[in-house]
PDB file of C-alpha atoms in Angstrom:
ATOM      1  CA  MET A 242      -7.247  29.446 -32.664  1.00 44.00           C
ATOM      2  CA  THR A 243     -10.324  28.540 -30.953  1.00 46.00           C
ATOM      3  CA  ASP A 244     -11.132  29.448 -27.261  1.00 43.00           C
ATOM      4  CA  THR A 245     -12.411  26.358 -25.305  1.00 45.00           C
ATOM      5  CA  GLY A 246     -12.673  27.998 -21.763  1.00 55.00           C
ATOM      6  CA  ALA A 247     -10.804  25.975 -19.184  1.00 69.00           C
ATOM      7  CA  LEU A 248      -8.544  23.511 -20.594  1.00 80.00           C
ATOM      8  CA  THR A 249      -8.400  20.137 -18.413  1.00 84.00           C
ATOM      9  CA  ILE A 250      -4.917  18.558 -18.005  1.00 84.00           C
ATOM     10  CA  GLY A 251      -6.126  15.575 -19.809  1.00 90.00           C
ATOM     11  CA  GLU A 252      -7.121  18.297 -23.051  1.00 91.00           C
ATOM     12  CA  VAL A 253      -3.386  19.648 -22.990  1.00 93.00           C
ATOM     13  CA  SER A 254      -1.944  16.167 -22.672  1.00 95.00           C
ATOM     14  CA  LYS A 255      -4.164  14.878 -25.249  1.00 96.00           C
ATOM     15  CA  MET A 256      -2.854  17.472 -27.665  1.00 97.00           C
ATOM     16  CA  TYR A 257       0.868  17.152 -26.624  1.00 97.00           C
ATOM     17  CA  ARG A 258       0.465  13.390 -27.708  1.00 97.00           C
ATOM     18  CA  VAL A 259      -1.213  14.213 -30.809  1.00 98.00           C
ATOM     19  CA  MET A 260       2.063  16.248 -31.416  1.00 98.00           C
ATOM     20  CA  GLN A 261       4.353  13.520 -30.896  1.00 98.00           C
ATOM     21  CA  THR A 262       2.589  10.998 -32.777  1.00 98.00           C
ATOM     22  CA  VAL A 263       2.820  13.539 -35.858  1.00 98.00           C
ATOM     23  CA  PHE A 264       6.405  13.896 -35.413  1.00 98.00           C
ATOM     24  CA  GLU A 265       6.686   9.965 -35.696  1.00 98.00           C
ATOM     25  CA  LEU A 266       4.357   9.940 -38.972  1.00 98.00           C
ATOM     26  CA  VAL A 267       6.121  12.353 -40.865  1.00 97.00           C
ATOM     27  CA  SER A 268       9.429  10.799 -39.733  1.00 96.00           C
ATOM     28  CA  ASP A 269       8.275   7.395 -40.851  1.00 96.00           C
ATOM     29  CA  ARG A 270       7.580   8.739 -44.246  1.00 94.00           C
ATOM     30  CA  HIS A 271      11.191   9.881 -44.459  1.00 92.00           C
ATOM     31  CA  TYR A 272      10.691  13.384 -44.048  1.00 94.00           C
ATOM     32  CA  ASN A 273      12.932  15.340 -41.663  1.00 94.00           C
ATOM     33  CA  PRO A 274      10.892  17.358 -39.237  1.00 95.00           C
ATOM     34  CA  SER A 275      12.696  20.141 -37.222  1.00 93.00           C
ATOM     35  CA  LYS A 276      13.299  18.570 -33.839  1.00 94.00           C
ATOM     36  CA  GLU A 277      12.788  21.978 -32.175  1.00 95.00           C
ATOM     37  CA  TRP A 278       9.334  22.010 -33.252  1.00 97.00           C
ATOM     38  CA  LEU A 279       8.116  19.078 -31.025  1.00 97.00           C
ATOM     39  CA  ALA A 280       7.969  20.385 -27.459  1.00 96.00           C
ATOM     40  CA  ALA A 281      10.272  18.480 -25.118  1.00 95.00           C
ATOM     41  CA  SER A 282       7.861  17.886 -22.354  1.00 96.00           C
ATOM     42  CA  LEU A 283       4.343  18.791 -21.433  1.00 95.00           C
ATOM     43  CA  ASP A 284       5.401  21.793 -19.821  1.00 95.00           C
ATOM     44  CA  ASP A 285       7.177  23.295 -22.984  1.00 96.00           C
ATOM     45  CA  PHE A 286       3.916  22.406 -24.713  1.00 96.00           C
ATOM     46  CA  ARG A 287       1.962  24.585 -22.378  1.00 94.00           C
ATOM     47  CA  LYS A 288       4.388  27.133 -22.278  1.00 94.00           C
ATOM     48  CA  ASN A 289       4.583  27.447 -26.076  1.00 95.00           C
ATOM     49  CA  PHE A 290       1.243  26.331 -27.366  1.00 96.00           C
ATOM     50  CA  ILE A 291      -1.491  27.305 -24.853  1.00 94.00           C
ATOM     51  CA  HIS A 292      -2.265  30.752 -24.304  1.00 91.00           C
ATOM     52  CA  GLU A 293      -4.209  31.252 -20.944  1.00 83.00           C
ATOM     53  CA  THR A 294      -6.097  34.299 -19.408  1.00 80.00           C
ATOM     54  CA  ALA A 295      -7.690  34.343 -16.071  1.00 72.00           C
ATOM     55  CA  ASN A 296     -10.844  32.962 -17.448  1.00 77.00           C
ATOM     56  CA  SER A 297     -10.011  30.763 -20.389  1.00 81.00           C
ATOM     57  CA  ALA A 298      -7.119  28.864 -22.088  1.00 87.00           C
ATOM     58  CA  VAL A 299      -6.619  28.336 -25.978  1.00 91.00           C
ATOM     59  CA  ILE A 300      -4.722  25.891 -27.836  1.00 95.00           C
ATOM     60  CA  LEU A 301      -2.683  27.724 -30.525  1.00 95.00           C
ATOM     61  CA  ARG A 302      -3.227  25.134 -32.996  1.00 96.00           C
ATOM     62  CA  ASP A 303      -1.815  27.569 -35.988  1.00 95.00           C
ATOM     63  CA  LYS A 304       1.059  28.004 -34.217  1.00 96.00           C
ATOM     64  CA  MET A 305       1.635  24.113 -34.419  1.00 97.00           C
ATOM     65  CA  LEU A 306       2.236  24.623 -38.267  1.00 97.00           C
ATOM     66  CA  LEU A 307       5.031  22.056 -39.402  1.00 97.00           C
ATOM     67  CA  ILE A 308       6.646  22.441 -42.678  1.00 95.00           C
ATOM     68  CA  CYS A 309       9.300  19.414 -43.365  1.00 94.00           C
ATOM     69  CA  HIS A 310      10.942  17.977 -46.458  1.00 91.00           C
ATOM     70  CA  ARG A 311      12.936  14.841 -47.497  1.00 87.00           C
ATOM     71  CA  ASP A 312      16.958  15.080 -48.440  1.00 79.00           C
ATOM     72  CA  THR A 313      16.556  12.905 -51.390  1.00 75.00           C
ATOM     73  CA  ASP A 314      14.252  15.262 -53.501  1.00 74.00           C
ATOM     74  CA  ASP A 315      12.094  18.679 -53.397  1.00 76.00           C
ATOM     75  CA  ASP A 316       9.050  17.076 -51.973  1.00 82.00           C
ATOM     76  CA  HIS A 317       7.608  19.324 -49.124  1.00 89.00           C
ATOM     77  CA  LEU A 318       5.102  18.660 -46.640  1.00 95.00           C
ATOM     78  CA  PHE A 319       2.799  21.038 -44.838  1.00 97.00           C
ATOM     79  CA  VAL A 320       1.173  19.824 -41.301  1.00 98.00           C
ATOM     80  CA  PHE A 321      -2.038  22.323 -40.395  1.00 98.00           C
ATOM     81  CA  PHE A 322      -3.738  21.680 -37.317  1.00 98.00           C
ATOM     82  CA  ASN A 323      -7.292  23.211 -36.671  1.00 97.00           C
ATOM     83  CA  GLY A 324      -9.552  23.522 -33.629  1.00 95.00           C
ATOM     84  CA  ASP A 325     -12.627  24.232 -35.353  1.00 95.00           C
ATOM     85  CA  ALA A 326     -16.151  22.408 -34.770  1.00 94.00           C
ATOM     86  CA  SER A 327     -16.473  22.726 -38.788  1.00 94.00           C
ATOM     87  CA  VAL A 328     -13.831  23.124 -41.135  1.00 96.00           C
ATOM     88  CA  ASN A 329     -15.172  25.136 -44.296  1.00 95.00           C
ATOM     89  CA  THR A 330     -14.038  25.507 -47.698  1.00 96.00           C
ATOM     90  CA  LEU A 331     -12.553  28.793 -47.354  1.00 96.00           C
ATOM     91  CA  LYS A 332     -10.458  27.588 -44.590  1.00 96.00           C
ATOM     92  CA  ILE A 333      -9.124  24.478 -47.048  1.00 96.00           C
ATOM     93  CA  LYS A 334      -8.164  26.943 -49.911  1.00 96.00           C
ATOM     94  CA  GLU A 335      -6.413  28.601 -47.240  1.00 97.00           C
ATOM     95  CA  TYR A 336      -4.198  25.966 -46.385  1.00 97.00           C
ATOM     96  CA  ALA A 337      -3.522  25.055 -49.821  1.00 96.00           C
ATOM     97  CA  ALA A 338      -2.799  28.553 -51.184  1.00 95.00           C
ATOM     98  CA  LYS A 339      -0.031  28.573 -48.159  1.00 95.00           C
ATOM     99  CA  ALA A 340       1.332  25.336 -49.169  1.00 94.00           C
ATOM    100  CA  ARG A 341       1.357  26.037 -52.876  1.00 92.00           C
ATOM    101  CA  SER A 342       3.331  29.535 -52.194  1.00 92.00           C
ATOM    102  CA  GLU A 343       6.222  27.019 -50.836  1.00 90.00           C
ATOM    103  CA  ASN A 344       5.991  24.704 -53.665  1.00 87.00           C
ATOM    104  CA  ALA A 345       4.740  21.909 -51.721  1.00 90.00           C
ATOM    105  CA  THR A 346       3.193  19.194 -52.813  1.00 90.00           C
ATOM    106  CA  LYS A 347       1.502  17.237 -49.976  1.00 94.00           C
ATOM    107  CA  ILE A 348      -0.716  18.670 -47.039  1.00 97.00           C
ATOM    108  CA  LEU A 349      -1.620  16.582 -43.794  1.00 98.00           C
ATOM    109  CA  LEU A 350      -4.665  18.385 -41.780  1.00 98.00           C
ATOM    110  CA  VAL A 351      -5.152  17.377 -38.013  1.00 98.00           C
ATOM    111  CA  CYS A 352      -8.535  18.374 -36.995  1.00 97.00           C
ATOM    112  CA  ALA A 353     -10.531  18.770 -33.831  1.00 95.00           C
ATOM    113  CA  GLY A 354     -13.851  18.743 -35.438  1.00 95.00           C
ATOM    114  CA  LYS A 355     -15.400  17.594 -39.248  1.00 94.00           C
ATOM    115  CA  LEU A 356     -15.180  18.604 -42.632  1.00 96.00           C
ATOM    116  CA  ASN A 357     -18.312  19.573 -43.839  1.00 93.00           C
ATOM    117  CA  PRO A 358     -19.589  18.168 -46.907  1.00 94.00           C
ATOM    118  CA  ALA A 359     -18.230  20.950 -49.221  1.00 95.00           C
ATOM    119  CA  SER A 360     -14.754  20.878 -47.782  1.00 96.00           C
ATOM    120  CA  LYS A 361     -14.622  17.126 -48.279  1.00 95.00           C
ATOM    121  CA  LYS A 362     -15.503  17.623 -51.735  1.00 96.00           C
ATOM    122  CA  TYR A 363     -12.762  20.053 -52.455  1.00 95.00           C
ATOM    123  CA  VAL A 364     -10.129  18.081 -50.714  1.00 96.00           C
ATOM    124  CA  GLU A 365     -11.003  15.172 -53.168  1.00 95.00           C
ATOM    125  CA  GLU A 366     -10.682  17.759 -56.047  1.00 94.00           C
ATOM    126  CA  LEU A 367      -7.426  19.067 -55.085  1.00 94.00           C
ATOM    127  CA  PRO A 368      -5.159  16.514 -56.590  1.00 93.00           C
ATOM    128  CA  ARG A 369      -7.005  17.242 -60.115  1.00 91.00           C
ATOM    129  CA  GLU A 370      -6.744  20.992 -59.933  1.00 87.00           C
ATOM    130  CA  PRO A 371      -4.573  22.182 -62.826  1.00 83.00           C
ATOM    131  CA  GLY A 372      -1.179  24.136 -61.991  1.00 78.00           C
ATOM    132  CA  GLN A 373      -0.171  22.792 -59.079  1.00 82.00           C
ATOM    133  CA  PRO A 374      -2.060  19.519 -57.716  1.00 83.00           C
ATOM    134  CA  LEU A 375      -1.751  18.869 -53.873  1.00 93.00           C
ATOM    135  CA  HIS A 376      -2.766  15.982 -51.996  1.00 95.00           C
ATOM    136  CA  MET A 377      -4.544  16.360 -48.690  1.00 97.00           C
ATOM    137  CA  GLN A 378      -4.887  14.138 -46.170  1.00 97.00           C
ATOM    138  CA  VAL A 379      -6.884  14.653 -43.403  1.00 98.00           C
ATOM    139  CA  PHE A 380      -6.864  13.118 -39.676  1.00 98.00           C
ATOM    140  CA  ASP A 381      -9.019  13.428 -36.551  1.00 97.00           C
ATOM    141  CA  GLU A 382      -7.007  14.490 -33.562  1.00 97.00           C
ATOM    142  CA  ASP A 383      -8.559  11.424 -31.730  1.00 96.00           C
ATOM    143  CA  ASP A 384      -6.979   8.984 -34.011  1.00 96.00           C
ATOM    144  CA  LEU A 385      -3.395  10.432 -33.441  1.00 98.00           C
ATOM    145  CA  VAL A 386      -3.291  10.499 -29.626  1.00 97.00           C
ATOM    146  CA  VAL A 387      -1.613   6.932 -30.049  1.00 96.00           C
ATOM    147  CA  ASN A 388       0.695   5.791 -32.422  1.00 97.00           C
ATOM    148  CA  ILE A 389      -0.863   2.529 -33.596  1.00 96.00           C
ATOM    149  CA  THR A 390       2.472   1.429 -35.274  1.00 96.00           C
ATOM    150  CA  LYS A 391       3.960   1.163 -32.077  1.00 94.00           C
ATOM    151  CA  HIS A 392       1.423  -1.372 -30.545  1.00 93.00           C
ATOM    152  CA  GLU A 393       3.006  -4.646 -29.737  1.00 89.00           C
ATOM    153  CA  LEU A 394       0.030  -6.477 -31.660  1.00 90.00           C
ATOM    154  CA  VAL A 395       1.013  -4.493 -34.841  1.00 94.00           C
ATOM    155  CA  PRO A 396       4.310  -5.779 -36.967  1.00 94.00           C
ATOM    156  CA  ARG A 397       6.843  -3.844 -38.508  1.00 94.00           C
ATOM    157  CA  HIS A 398       5.300  -2.216 -41.829  1.00 96.00           C
ATOM    158  CA  ASP A 399       7.768  -0.835 -44.461  1.00 96.00           C
ATOM    159  CA  LEU A 400       6.223   1.373 -47.628  1.00 95.00           C
ATOM    160  CA  MET A 401       8.330  -0.269 -50.497  1.00 95.00           C
ATOM    161  CA  SER A 402       9.731   2.388 -53.113  1.00 93.00           C
ATOM    162  CA  THR A 403       8.643   0.865 -56.787  1.00 93.00           C
ATOM    163  CA  GLU A 404      12.154  -0.325 -57.152  1.00 95.00           C
ATOM    164  CA  GLU A 405      12.081  -2.245 -54.323  1.00 95.00           C
ATOM    165  CA  ALA A 406       8.557  -3.661 -55.016  1.00 96.00           C
ATOM    166  CA  LYS A 407       9.487  -4.589 -58.637  1.00 96.00           C
ATOM    167  CA  THR A 408      12.807  -6.171 -57.285  1.00 96.00           C
ATOM    168  CA  VAL A 409      10.445  -8.468 -55.060  1.00 95.00           C
ATOM    169  CA  LEU A 410       7.956  -9.335 -57.709  1.00 96.00           C
ATOM    170  CA  ASP A 411      10.662 -10.231 -60.146  1.00 96.00           C
ATOM    171  CA  THR A 412      12.497 -12.516 -57.746  1.00 95.00           C
ATOM    172  CA  TYR A 413       9.559 -14.413 -56.767  1.00 93.00           C
ATOM    173  CA  ASN A 414       7.908 -14.263 -60.203  1.00 95.00           C
ATOM    174  CA  LEU A 415       4.779 -12.702 -58.504  1.00 94.00           C
ATOM    175  CA  LYS A 416       1.942 -10.296 -59.811  1.00 93.00           C
ATOM    176  CA  THR A 417       0.818  -7.545 -57.498  1.00 94.00           C
ATOM    177  CA  SER A 418      -2.648  -8.898 -57.903  1.00 93.00           C
ATOM    178  CA  MET A 419      -1.316 -12.144 -56.570  1.00 95.00           C
ATOM    179  CA  LEU A 420      -0.286 -10.719 -52.987  1.00 96.00           C
ATOM    180  CA  PRO A 421      -2.347 -10.342 -50.064  1.00 96.00           C
ATOM    181  CA  ARG A 422      -4.304  -7.248 -49.297  1.00 97.00           C
ATOM    182  CA  ILE A 423      -4.533  -4.184 -47.231  1.00 97.00           C
ATOM    183  CA  LEU A 424      -6.978  -1.413 -47.447  1.00 97.00           C
ATOM    184  CA  SER A 425      -5.857   2.081 -48.224  1.00 95.00           C
ATOM    185  CA  ARG A 426      -8.346   3.122 -45.423  1.00 95.00           C
ATOM    186  CA  ASP A 427      -6.795   0.800 -42.981  1.00 97.00           C
ATOM    187  CA  PRO A 428      -5.035   2.684 -40.071  1.00 96.00           C
ATOM    188  CA  VAL A 429      -1.667   1.905 -40.839  1.00 97.00           C
ATOM    189  CA  SER A 430      -1.912   2.330 -44.283  1.00 97.00           C
ATOM    190  CA  LEU A 431      -3.547   5.631 -43.459  1.00 97.00           C
ATOM    191  CA  TYR A 432      -0.673   6.620 -41.238  1.00 97.00           C
ATOM    192  CA  TYR A 433       2.164   5.622 -43.760  1.00 97.00           C
ATOM    193  CA  GLY A 434       0.146   7.736 -46.519  1.00 95.00           C
ATOM    194  CA  ALA A 435      -0.483   4.315 -48.383  1.00 96.00           C
ATOM    195  CA  GLN A 436      -1.882   4.704 -52.234  1.00 93.00           C
ATOM    196  CA  LYS A 437      -3.782   2.185 -54.036  1.00 94.00           C
ATOM    197  CA  GLY A 438      -0.928  -0.003 -55.886  1.00 94.00           C
ATOM    198  CA  ASN A 439       1.886   0.227 -53.001  1.00 96.00           C
ATOM    199  CA  ILE A 440       3.082  -2.670 -51.609  1.00 97.00           C
ATOM    200  CA  PHE A 441       4.095  -3.309 -47.820  1.00 97.00           C
ATOM    201  CA  ARG A 442       6.785  -5.529 -46.389  1.00 97.00           C
ATOM    202  CA  ILE A 443       5.461  -6.919 -43.150  1.00 97.00           C
ATOM    203  CA  THR A 444       8.278  -8.107 -40.788  1.00 96.00           C
ATOM    204  CA  ARG A 445       6.520 -10.404 -37.888  1.00 92.00           C
ATOM    205  CA  LYS A 446       8.188 -12.286 -35.118  1.00 88.00           C
ATOM    206  CA  SER A 447       8.438 -15.729 -34.958  1.00 81.00           C
ATOM    207  CA  GLU A 448       9.300 -18.226 -31.973  1.00 78.00           C
ATOM    208  CA  THR A 449      11.042 -20.539 -34.346  1.00 81.00           C
ATOM    209  CA  ALA A 450      12.576 -18.309 -37.196  1.00 74.00           C
ATOM    210  CA  GLY A 451      13.090 -15.246 -35.423  1.00 83.00           C
ATOM    211  CA  THR A 452      11.301 -13.082 -38.032  1.00 89.00           C
ATOM    212  CA  TYR A 453       9.725 -13.882 -41.330  1.00 90.00           C
ATOM    213  CA  ILE A 454       8.692 -11.340 -43.919  1.00 94.00           C
ATOM    214  CA  THR A 455       5.146 -11.118 -46.202  1.00 95.00           C
ATOM    215  CA  TYR A 456       4.288  -8.618 -48.696  1.00 96.00           C
ATOM    216  CA  ARG A 457       0.814  -6.855 -48.977  1.00 97.00           C
ATOM    217  CA  GLN A 458      -0.819  -4.659 -51.455  1.00 97.00           C
ATOM    218  CA  VAL A 459      -2.999  -1.987 -50.807  1.00 97.00           C
ATOM    219  CA  LEU A 460      -6.330  -1.584 -52.401  1.00 96.00           C
TER     220      LEU A 460
END
């Protein structure tokens, strides 16, 4: 919880839109976030997640914690929100411990500020820690104000399962290396949490064929 003085309408609206994008992001990754978590309106967001006094207002980012899971497996995802100007390693360890206590394997961290160099290094090491490896993906709040996958110029992307990808490659007698590429740091790849070796099915609109499908490998 970071005291920022008087919050503007724009700052509150921005955080509300970030919340909406996070809800859509985890849903698009096939998790089941509680609909009760998402504020139904800007007024509800202010009422539930803004603490106001006579001289200041605070966004209660700790209260915005989201825990969700998939129906098909035991995969749990924690979403933490942090409003600090610099996120230190101690805070990252706190998030990791909380996620591990619930047997989670993945964390999304949405930050108003930046991770310091030590924190970045620790995040990179989390998947290699013995015992219960964790994967943490860090987003800047500013990158989640708008859901880029809903832009009219961005075609539909579907991250394929291993079985789906194998079927496509076998059908067309292809190797993954023969497919066009999309980088893992591409905004769409980041949105879906795509990893190197994954394959996207991309559906585009066509004036003549209605729609057509292409495939891209993630690098």
